Coordinates of C-alpha atoms in Angstrom, one line a residue:
M1 CA 7.3 12.8 11.2
S2 CA 5.6 13.1 14.6
T3 CA 4.0 10.1 16.1
S4 CA 0.6 11.8 15.7
M5 CA 1.1 11.7 11.9
F6 CA 1.9 8.0 11.8
P7 CA -1.6 6.6 11.3
V8 CA -2.8 9.4 9.0
M9 CA 0.1 8.7 6.6
R10 CA -0.4 5.0 6.9
R11 CA -4.0 5.2 5.8
R12 CA -3.2 7.7 3.0
W13 CA -0.4 5.4 1.7
F14 CA -2.9 2.7 1.2
A15 CA -5.2 4.8 -1.0
A16 CA -5.9 3.3 -4.4
W17 CA -2.5 3.6 -6.1
L18 CA -2.0 6.9 -4.4
L19 CA -5.1 8.5 -6.0
A20 CA -5.9 10.7 -3.0
P21 CA -2.5 12.3 -2.4
L22 CA -1.8 12.6 -6.1
L23 CA -4.8 14.8 -6.7
A24 CA -3.7 17.2 -4.0
G25 CA -3.0 20.8 -5.0
N26 CA 0.4 21.6 -6.5
A27 CA 0.9 17.9 -7.3
A28 CA 3.4 18.6 -10.0
A29 CA 5.6 20.5 -7.7
Q30 CA 5.3 18.0 -4.9
L31 CA 5.7 14.7 -6.7
Q32 CA 8.2 15.3 -9.5
P33 CA 11.4 13.3 -9.0
P34 CA 14.5 15.2 -8.0
Q35 CA 16.5 16.8 -10.9
Q36 CA 18.7 14.2 -12.6
S37 CA 21.8 14.3 -14.7
Q38 CA 21.6 14.2 -18.5
Q39 CA 22.4 10.5 -18.4
Q40 CA 19.4 9.9 -16.1
Q41 CA 16.7 11.8 -17.8
Q42 CA 14.8 8.6 -18.8
P43 CA 11.4 8.1 -17.0
L44 CA 11.7 5.9 -14.0
S45 CA 10.4 2.3 -14.4
L46 CA 11.1 -1.2 -13.4
A47 CA 13.9 -1.2 -16.0
S48 CA 15.7 1.7 -14.2
D49 CA 19.0 1.4 -12.5
P50 CA 18.2 0.5 -8.9
A51 CA 20.7 3.1 -7.7
V52 CA 18.8 5.8 -9.5
L53 CA 15.5 4.6 -8.0
A54 CA 17.2 4.5 -4.5
K55 CA 18.4 8.1 -4.8
T56 CA 15.0 9.3 -6.0
A57 CA 13.1 7.4 -3.3
L58 CA 15.3 8.8 -0.4
G59 CA 15.4 12.3 -1.7
A60 CA 16.9 14.7 0.8
E61 CA 15.8 12.7 3.9
R62 CA 18.3 11.2 6.3
G63 CA 18.9 7.5 6.5
T64 CA 19.5 4.5 4.3
L65 CA 17.5 3.3 1.4
V66 CA 18.0 0.1 -0.6
V67 CA 16.2 -0.9 -3.8
G68 CA 16.1 -4.5 -5.1
L69 CA 15.0 -5.2 -8.7
L70 CA 14.2 -8.5 -10.4
R71 CA 14.4 -8.3 -14.2
N72 CA 15.0 -11.0 -16.8
G73 CA 15.6 -13.5 -14.0
K74 CA 18.4 -11.5 -12.4
A75 CA 18.3 -9.5 -9.2
S76 CA 20.2 -6.2 -8.8
Y77 CA 20.5 -3.8 -5.9
G78 CA 21.2 -0.1 -5.4
A79 CA 21.5 2.0 -2.3
A80 CA 21.4 5.6 -1.2
Y81 CA 22.6 7.2 2.0
N82 CA 22.1 10.6 3.6
P83 CA 24.5 11.8 4.8
E84 CA 26.7 9.9 2.4
P85 CA 29.4 7.7 3.9
L86 CA 33.0 8.9 4.0
S87 CA 33.7 6.5 1.2
P88 CA 31.5 5.7 -1.8
P89 CA 29.1 2.8 -1.0
R90 CA 30.1 -0.5 -2.4
A91 CA 27.7 -2.6 -4.5
I92 CA 25.4 -4.7 -2.3
E93 CA 25.7 -8.4 -2.9
P94 CA 22.6 -10.5 -2.4
N95 CA 24.2 -13.0 0.0
S96 CA 26.3 -10.5 1.9
A97 CA 26.0 -10.0 5.6
E98 CA 26.4 -6.3 4.8
Q99 CA 22.8 -6.2 3.6
P100 CA 21.2 -3.8 6.0
M101 CA 17.9 -4.7 7.7
F102 CA 14.7 -2.7 7.9
E103 CA 11.3 -2.9 9.4
I104 CA 8.9 -3.8 6.5
G105 CA 5.8 -2.6 8.4
S106 CA 2.5 -3.6 6.7
V107 CA 4.2 -5.6 4.0
T108 CA 4.1 -8.1 6.9
K109 CA 0.4 -8.5 6.0
V110 CA 1.3 -10.2 2.8
F111 CA 2.9 -13.0 4.8
T112 CA -0.2 -13.3 6.9
G113 CA -2.2 -13.5 3.6
L114 CA 0.1 -16.2 2.3
L115 CA -0.4 -18.2 5.6
L116 CA -4.1 -18.1 5.0
A117 CA -3.8 -19.1 1.4
Q118 CA -1.7 -22.1 2.6
A119 CA -4.3 -23.0 5.2
V120 CA -7.1 -22.9 2.6
E121 CA -5.0 -25.0 0.1
R122 CA -4.4 -27.6 2.9
G123 CA -8.2 -27.7 3.6
D124 CA -7.5 -26.7 7.2
L125 CA -9.6 -23.6 6.9
K126 CA -12.2 -22.1 4.5
L127 CA -12.5 -18.5 3.5
D128 CA -16.0 -18.4 4.9
D129 CA -15.1 -19.8 8.3
T130 CA -15.9 -17.2 10.9
V131 CA -14.1 -15.7 13.9
G132 CA -16.6 -17.4 16.2
K133 CA -16.0 -20.8 14.6
V134 CA -12.2 -20.7 14.9
L135 CA -12.3 -19.3 18.5
A136 CA -15.2 -21.5 19.7
G137 CA -14.9 -22.0 23.4
K138 CA -11.7 -19.9 23.6
V139 CA -12.9 -16.2 24.0
Q140 CA -15.7 -15.2 26.2
G141 CA -18.1 -12.3 25.6
M142 CA -17.4 -11.8 21.9
P143 CA -20.2 -9.8 20.3
P144 CA -22.2 -12.0 17.8
A145 CA -21.6 -9.6 14.9
V146 CA -17.8 -9.8 15.5
G147 CA -18.0 -13.6 15.7
A148 CA -19.8 -13.7 12.3
V149 CA -16.9 -11.9 10.5
T150 CA -15.3 -14.3 8.0
L151 CA -11.6 -14.9 7.3
R152 CA -12.2 -13.6 3.8
Q153 CA -13.5 -10.3 5.2
L154 CA -10.5 -10.0 7.5
A155 CA -8.0 -10.7 4.7
T156 CA -9.7 -8.0 2.5
H157 CA -10.4 -5.4 5.1
T158 CA -14.1 -5.8 4.5
G159 CA -14.9 -7.1 8.0
C160 CA -16.0 -3.7 9.4
M161 CA -13.1 -3.8 11.8
P162 CA -11.8 -0.6 13.3
V163 CA -8.2 0.6 12.6
M164 CA -7.2 -0.4 16.2
A165 CA -8.8 -1.7 19.3
D166 CA -10.6 0.5 21.9
G167 CA -11.3 3.4 19.6
V168 CA -7.6 4.2 19.1
T169 CA -7.0 5.8 15.7
G170 CA -3.7 7.7 16.0
G171 CA -1.0 9.4 18.0
E172 CA 0.9 8.0 20.9
P173 CA -1.9 5.6 21.9
L174 CA -1.6 3.8 18.5
A175 CA 2.1 3.2 18.9
E176 CA 1.6 2.2 22.5
Q177 CA -1.1 -0.3 21.6
L178 CA 1.1 -1.8 18.9
R179 CA 3.9 -2.3 21.3
S180 CA 2.0 -3.3 24.5
F181 CA -0.7 -5.7 23.4
D182 CA 0.1 -9.3 24.2
R183 CA -2.3 -12.1 23.2
P184 CA -4.3 -12.1 26.5
M185 CA -4.8 -8.3 26.1
F186 CA -5.7 -8.8 22.4
W187 CA -8.4 -11.4 23.1
A188 CA -9.8 -9.3 25.9
A189 CA -10.0 -6.4 23.5
L190 CA -11.9 -8.6 21.0
S191 CA -14.8 -8.7 23.4
R192 CA -14.9 -4.9 23.4
I193 CA -14.6 -4.4 19.6
K194 CA -17.3 -2.4 18.0
L195 CA -17.7 -2.9 14.3
T196 CA -18.0 0.2 12.0
A197 CA -21.4 -1.1 10.8
P198 CA -24.1 -3.3 12.2
A199 CA -22.7 -6.4 10.3
A200 CA -20.1 -7.3 7.8
P201 CA -19.3 -7.1 4.9
C202 CA -18.5 -3.4 4.7
E203 CA -16.8 -1.3 2.0
A204 CA -13.1 -2.0 2.4
A205 CA -11.5 0.1 5.1
Y206 CA -7.9 -0.6 6.3
S207 CA -7.7 -2.3 9.7
N208 CA -4.5 -3.2 11.6
F209 CA -6.7 -4.9 14.2
G210 CA -8.5 -7.1 11.6
M211 CA -5.2 -8.3 10.0
A212 CA -3.7 -9.0 13.4
L213 CA -6.8 -10.9 14.3
L214 CA -6.5 -13.0 11.1
G215 CA -2.9 -13.9 12.0
Q216 CA -3.8 -14.8 15.6
L217 CA -6.7 -17.0 14.3
L218 CA -4.2 -18.9 12.2
A219 CA -1.9 -19.3 15.2
E220 CA -4.9 -20.6 17.2
R221 CA -5.9 -23.1 14.5
Y222 CA -2.4 -24.6 14.5
N223 CA -1.8 -24.2 18.3
T224 CA 1.4 -22.2 17.8
S225 CA 2.5 -18.6 17.4
W226 CA 2.1 -16.5 14.3
G227 CA 5.9 -16.0 14.2
E228 CA 6.5 -19.7 14.3
L229 CA 4.1 -20.2 11.4
V230 CA 6.0 -17.7 9.3
R231 CA 9.3 -19.3 10.1
A232 CA 8.2 -22.9 9.5
R233 CA 6.0 -22.3 6.4
I234 CA 7.7 -19.4 4.6
T235 CA 11.0 -18.1 5.7
E236 CA 12.8 -21.3 6.6
P237 CA 11.7 -23.3 3.5
L238 CA 12.7 -20.3 1.3
G239 CA 16.0 -19.7 3.1
M240 CA 15.0 -16.2 4.2
N241 CA 17.3 -16.2 7.2
D242 CA 17.2 -12.4 7.6
T243 CA 13.4 -12.1 7.8
V244 CA 12.6 -12.2 11.5
I245 CA 10.6 -10.6 14.3
S246 CA 13.2 -10.8 17.1
L247 CA 16.6 -9.5 15.9
G248 CA 18.9 -11.3 18.3
D249 CA 22.5 -11.0 17.0
K250 CA 21.2 -9.2 13.9
A251 CA 20.3 -6.1 15.8
S252 CA 23.5 -4.3 14.7
R253 CA 22.4 -4.7 11.1
M254 CA 19.3 -2.6 11.4
A255 CA 19.6 0.6 9.4
P256 CA 19.2 3.5 12.0
A257 CA 15.6 4.7 11.9
F258 CA 14.5 8.3 11.2
S259 CA 11.4 10.4 10.8
G260 CA 12.6 13.4 8.9
D261 CA 15.7 14.5 10.9
R262 CA 14.5 12.8 14.1
R263 CA 15.9 9.4 15.2
R264 CA 13.1 6.9 16.0
P265 CA 13.1 3.7 18.0
L266 CA 12.4 0.3 16.6
L267 CA 8.7 -0.8 16.8
D268 CA 8.6 -4.1 18.6
M269 CA 5.2 -5.7 18.9
M270 CA 3.5 -8.9 20.1
A271 CA -0.1 -9.6 19.3
Y272 CA -0.1 -7.1 16.5
A273 CA 2.9 -8.9 14.9
P274 CA 0.8 -10.3 12.0
A275 CA 0.0 -6.8 10.9
S276 CA 3.5 -5.1 10.9
A277 CA 6.2 -6.8 12.9
L278 CA 8.7 -8.4 10.4
R279 CA 12.2 -7.1 9.7
S280 CA 14.0 -8.1 6.5
T281 CA 16.5 -7.3 3.8
A282 CA 16.3 -6.5 0.1
A283 CA 17.9 -9.9 -0.8
D284 CA 15.4 -11.8 1.3
M285 CA 12.4 -9.9 -0.2
M286 CA 13.8 -10.7 -3.7
T287 CA 13.8 -14.4 -2.7
F288 CA 10.2 -14.1 -1.5
S289 CA 9.3 -12.3 -4.8
R290 CA 10.8 -15.0 -6.9
A291 CA 8.9 -17.7 -5.0
V292 CA 5.6 -15.9 -5.5
L293 CA 6.3 -15.2 -9.2
A294 CA 7.0 -18.9 -9.7
G295 CA 3.4 -19.6 -8.9
A296 CA 2.0 -23.1 -8.3
S297 CA 5.1 -24.7 -9.7
G298 CA 7.4 -22.8 -7.4
P299 CA 8.6 -23.6 -3.8
L300 CA 5.4 -22.2 -2.3
G301 CA 3.2 -24.4 -4.4
P302 CA -0.4 -23.6 -5.3
A303 CA -0.7 -21.1 -2.3
A304 CA 1.5 -18.7 -4.2
A305 CA -1.1 -18.4 -7.0
R306 CA -4.0 -18.5 -4.6
M307 CA -2.7 -15.5 -2.6
L308 CA -2.9 -13.3 -5.7
T309 CA -6.5 -14.2 -6.4
P310 CA -8.8 -11.2 -6.1
L311 CA -11.4 -11.6 -3.3
A312 CA -13.0 -8.2 -3.0
R313 CA -13.0 -4.6 -4.3
Y314 CA -10.6 -2.2 -2.6
E315 CA -10.6 1.6 -3.3
G316 CA -11.1 1.5 -7.0
A317 CA -9.3 -1.8 -7.6
E318 CA -9.1 -5.2 -5.9
I319 CA -7.5 -7.1 -3.1
G320 CA -6.5 -10.7 -2.8
Y321 CA -5.1 -12.5 0.3
A322 CA -4.0 -9.2 1.9
V323 CA -2.3 -8.3 -1.5
M324 CA -3.4 -5.2 -3.3
V325 CA -4.3 -5.9 -7.0
R326 CA -4.1 -3.3 -9.8
G327 CA -5.0 -3.7 -13.4
P328 CA -7.9 -5.3 -15.4
E329 CA -8.9 -8.9 -15.2
G330 CA -7.2 -10.8 -17.9
G331 CA -4.8 -7.9 -18.5
R332 CA -1.7 -6.4 -17.1
R333 CA -1.9 -6.8 -13.4
T334 CA 0.3 -5.5 -10.6
Y335 CA 0.4 -6.9 -7.0
W336 CA 1.8 -4.8 -4.2
H337 CA 1.7 -3.7 -0.6
A338 CA 3.4 -0.8 1.2
G339 CA 4.5 -0.4 4.8
L340 CA 5.1 2.4 7.3
T341 CA 6.3 2.4 10.8
E342 CA 7.6 5.2 13.0
G343 CA 11.1 5.0 11.4
Y344 CA 10.8 3.0 8.2
R345 CA 8.9 3.0 4.9
T346 CA 8.6 0.1 2.5
L347 CA 7.2 -0.8 -0.9
W348 CA 6.9 -4.3 -2.4
L349 CA 5.6 -5.0 -5.9
I350 CA 5.6 -7.8 -8.4
A351 CA 4.5 -7.8 -12.1
P352 CA 3.9 -11.4 -13.2
D353 CA 3.3 -10.4 -16.8
T354 CA 7.0 -9.4 -17.1
G355 CA 8.5 -11.4 -14.3
E356 CA 9.6 -8.3 -12.6
A357 CA 9.7 -7.4 -8.9
L358 CA 10.6 -4.4 -6.8
I359 CA 11.4 -3.9 -3.1
V360 CA 12.2 -0.5 -1.6
L361 CA 13.4 -0.4 1.9
S362 CA 13.9 2.9 3.7
S363 CA 15.0 3.8 7.2
N364 CA 13.1 7.1 7.1
A365 CA 9.4 7.2 7.5
R366 CA 9.3 10.4 5.4
A367 CA 11.2 9.0 2.5
P368 CA 9.5 10.2 -0.7
L369 CA 8.7 6.9 -2.3
Q370 CA 5.7 8.3 -4.1
P371 CA 7.7 9.5 -7.2
V372 CA 8.9 5.9 -7.8
M373 CA 5.5 4.4 -7.4
L374 CA 3.9 7.1 -9.5
A375 CA 6.4 6.6 -12.3
I376 CA 5.9 2.8 -12.3
G377 CA 2.2 3.2 -12.4
K378 CA 2.4 5.7 -15.3
N379 CA 4.8 3.3 -17.1
R380 CA 2.6 0.2 -16.7
Y381 CA -0.7 1.9 -17.2
P382 CA -0.1 4.8 -19.6
V383 CA -2.9 7.3 -20.4
S384 CA -3.2 9.6 -23.4
T385 CA -2.0 13.1 -22.6
T386 CA -2.2 14.6 -26.1
E387 CA -4.3 17.7 -25.9
V388 CA -7.4 17.9 -28.1
P389 CA -9.0 21.3 -28.5
V390 CA -12.4 21.7 -26.7
D391 CA -14.9 24.5 -26.9
P392 CA -14.6 26.4 -23.6
K393 CA -18.4 26.7 -23.4
R394 CA -18.6 22.9 -23.1
L395 CA -16.6 22.9 -20.0
E396 CA -19.6 24.2 -18.1
D397 CA -21.2 20.8 -18.6
Y398 CA -18.7 19.3 -16.1
K399 CA -18.8 21.8 -13.2
G400 CA -20.0 20.3 -10.0
E401 CA -19.3 17.8 -7.2
Y402 CA -19.0 14.1 -7.8
R403 CA -19.2 11.7 -4.8
I404 CA -16.6 8.9 -4.8
S405 CA -17.4 7.5 -1.4
K406 CA -18.7 8.6 2.0
T407 CA -15.6 10.6 2.7
K408 CA -14.2 11.4 -0.7
A409 CA -15.5 13.6 -3.5
L410 CA -14.1 15.4 -6.6
G411 CA -15.0 19.0 -7.4
F412 CA -14.7 20.4 -10.9
T413 CA -14.8 24.1 -11.9
V414 CA -13.7 26.3 -14.8
R415 CA -11.1 29.1 -14.6
N416 CA -9.6 31.0 -17.5
G417 CA -11.0 28.6 -20.0
R418 CA -9.6 25.5 -18.3
L419 CA -11.3 22.7 -16.4
L420 CA -9.9 22.2 -12.9
V421 CA -10.3 19.4 -10.4
R422 CA -9.7 18.9 -6.7
E423 CA -10.3 16.4 -4.1
T424 CA -12.3 17.6 -1.1
G425 CA -10.3 20.0 1.0
R426 CA -7.3 20.2 -1.4
G427 CA -6.1 22.6 -4.1
Y428 CA -7.0 22.5 -7.8
N429 CA -5.2 20.9 -10.7
A430 CA -5.7 21.9 -14.3
L431 CA -6.9 19.2 -16.7
T432 CA -5.8 18.5 -20.2
P433 CA -8.6 17.7 -22.7
T434 CA -7.8 14.5 -24.6
G435 CA -11.0 13.7 -26.3
T436 CA -14.8 13.8 -26.0
D437 CA -15.6 14.0 -22.3
R438 CA -12.0 12.9 -21.6
F439 CA -9.3 14.7 -19.7
A440 CA -5.9 13.9 -18.2
V441 CA -3.8 15.0 -15.2
A442 CA -0.6 14.6 -17.2
T443 CA 1.8 14.9 -14.2
I444 CA 0.3 11.9 -12.4
G445 CA -0.8 9.8 -15.3
A446 CA -4.5 10.0 -14.4
Q447 CA -7.5 9.9 -16.8
I448 CA -10.9 11.4 -16.1
V449 CA -13.9 10.4 -18.2
F450 CA -17.3 12.0 -17.7
R451 CA -20.5 9.9 -18.1
R452 CA -23.7 11.2 -19.6
G453 CA -27.2 10.1 -18.9
E454 CA -30.7 11.1 -19.8
G455 CA -30.9 14.2 -22.0
N456 CA -27.1 14.0 -22.6
A457 CA -26.5 15.5 -19.1
V458 CA -23.3 14.7 -17.3
V459 CA -24.2 12.4 -14.4
G460 CA -20.9 10.9 -13.3
V461 CA -17.2 10.6 -13.7
T462 CA -14.6 7.8 -13.8
L463 CA -11.1 8.4 -12.5
A464 CA -8.5 5.9 -13.7
Q465 CA -4.8 5.9 -12.6
G466 CA -2.2 3.2 -12.3
G467 CA -4.5 0.3 -12.9
S468 CA -7.2 1.6 -10.4
Q469 CA -10.6 3.0 -11.3
L470 CA -12.9 5.0 -9.1
E471 CA -16.5 5.9 -10.0
G472 CA -18.2 9.1 -8.9
R473 CA -21.8 10.3 -9.3
R474 CA -22.8 13.9 -9.7
V475 CA -24.3 15.3 -6.5
G476 CA -24.1 19.1 -6.7
E477 CA -22.5 22.2 -8.1
A478 CA -18.9 23.0 -7.2
V479 CA -17.9 26.2 -5.5
A480 CA -17.0 28.9 -8.0
V481 CA -13.3 29.8 -8.4
P482 CA -12.5 33.5 -8.9
Q483 CA -11.2 34.3 -12.3
E484 CA -7.6 35.6 -12.4

């Protein structure tokens, strides 16, 4: 993966349970897990052998990938390597110094969210405290609209913050800013920040700068560094000795980083540390998962429950204290975050209803983690895929464009007696009719339900997948697709 692709893939990875990429053309061909032996034909889930999940998630890419699973109170680990070692890999023990280390990328944001939850529990800060209040007298020239952004808005990406400072959105400038900004540079950039709207809140939009700002505000409140807060309040109390920013004598344990076949450097950062700087192991992330799953009665106390509390809508679902939330209120909920750096890719997920947890750590930024996440979403949030015959003439009712957001729309058309759907700029997928005004994209576990209004006309659509739900309103006719 070239550096220029880094931010694009980062933003796509955080789409609502992968809704955007999974609706791409040829999704079935792109996202089916690799062929498995007869003994491994069962659908992937949180009950799968972690070694099978690891092999699927690494695919044919170079590097190392470790999966940790927590199930029935017991942690287990599996690993995949490409190229394979000269001798078969040994089982990974949770307390072994042989556990390789990885950059966890934006899973770091979950730690920043937990620090905020702890601060709110202590009464030291409030969610509606503003940037201006926390930085009173410390930063000069900050625009009033920036100063009015709240901690709640920073934690939920609803603060109208740009992806990065100074208009940087991708390429080498993004990587360079992550590496080079120290705290004085960061505070100087804050005075130049231009919000994406006149004032917050905005529709949630992913922001590395906003999350880094939240972490630095926490550090200012306690007159210390963000890294010291993580050590003192999370990793040291939990015994997570391999979760660090600076590697020191642990450097040799970092799994060599790749993007495709290219070796990549480590991504060291300073002021942006609260957004993406942590390195960790599968065993440490299992320790962290146990502590969060234990809730208020566990070692993290009430902050563990607070951090999972939904605070805002986020791309068809919800977001808590920097934690993505999927599933209905009062129902089966899944909490997760993913990470991507120049040479690593990560997925962290917990399921409190079953007491399960998953960590996937890869040393290749192009590792195909999507099949694993897709399979888990389909398993936890199944949709009916049984075909129900439909009059082909009725399919004309659904043709048209349906606006999901300012930048996202779904187009429906009919070809050879089948209804097809595509996301703007992508190829078409055929839909399976499953009931009145209901269709499914079976390969990705998505359900599409059309809404009717006055005169029984179709006026909107609901797209549900993996515990997320997006709403679209009909805005126009779709471009016709030639008949074959």
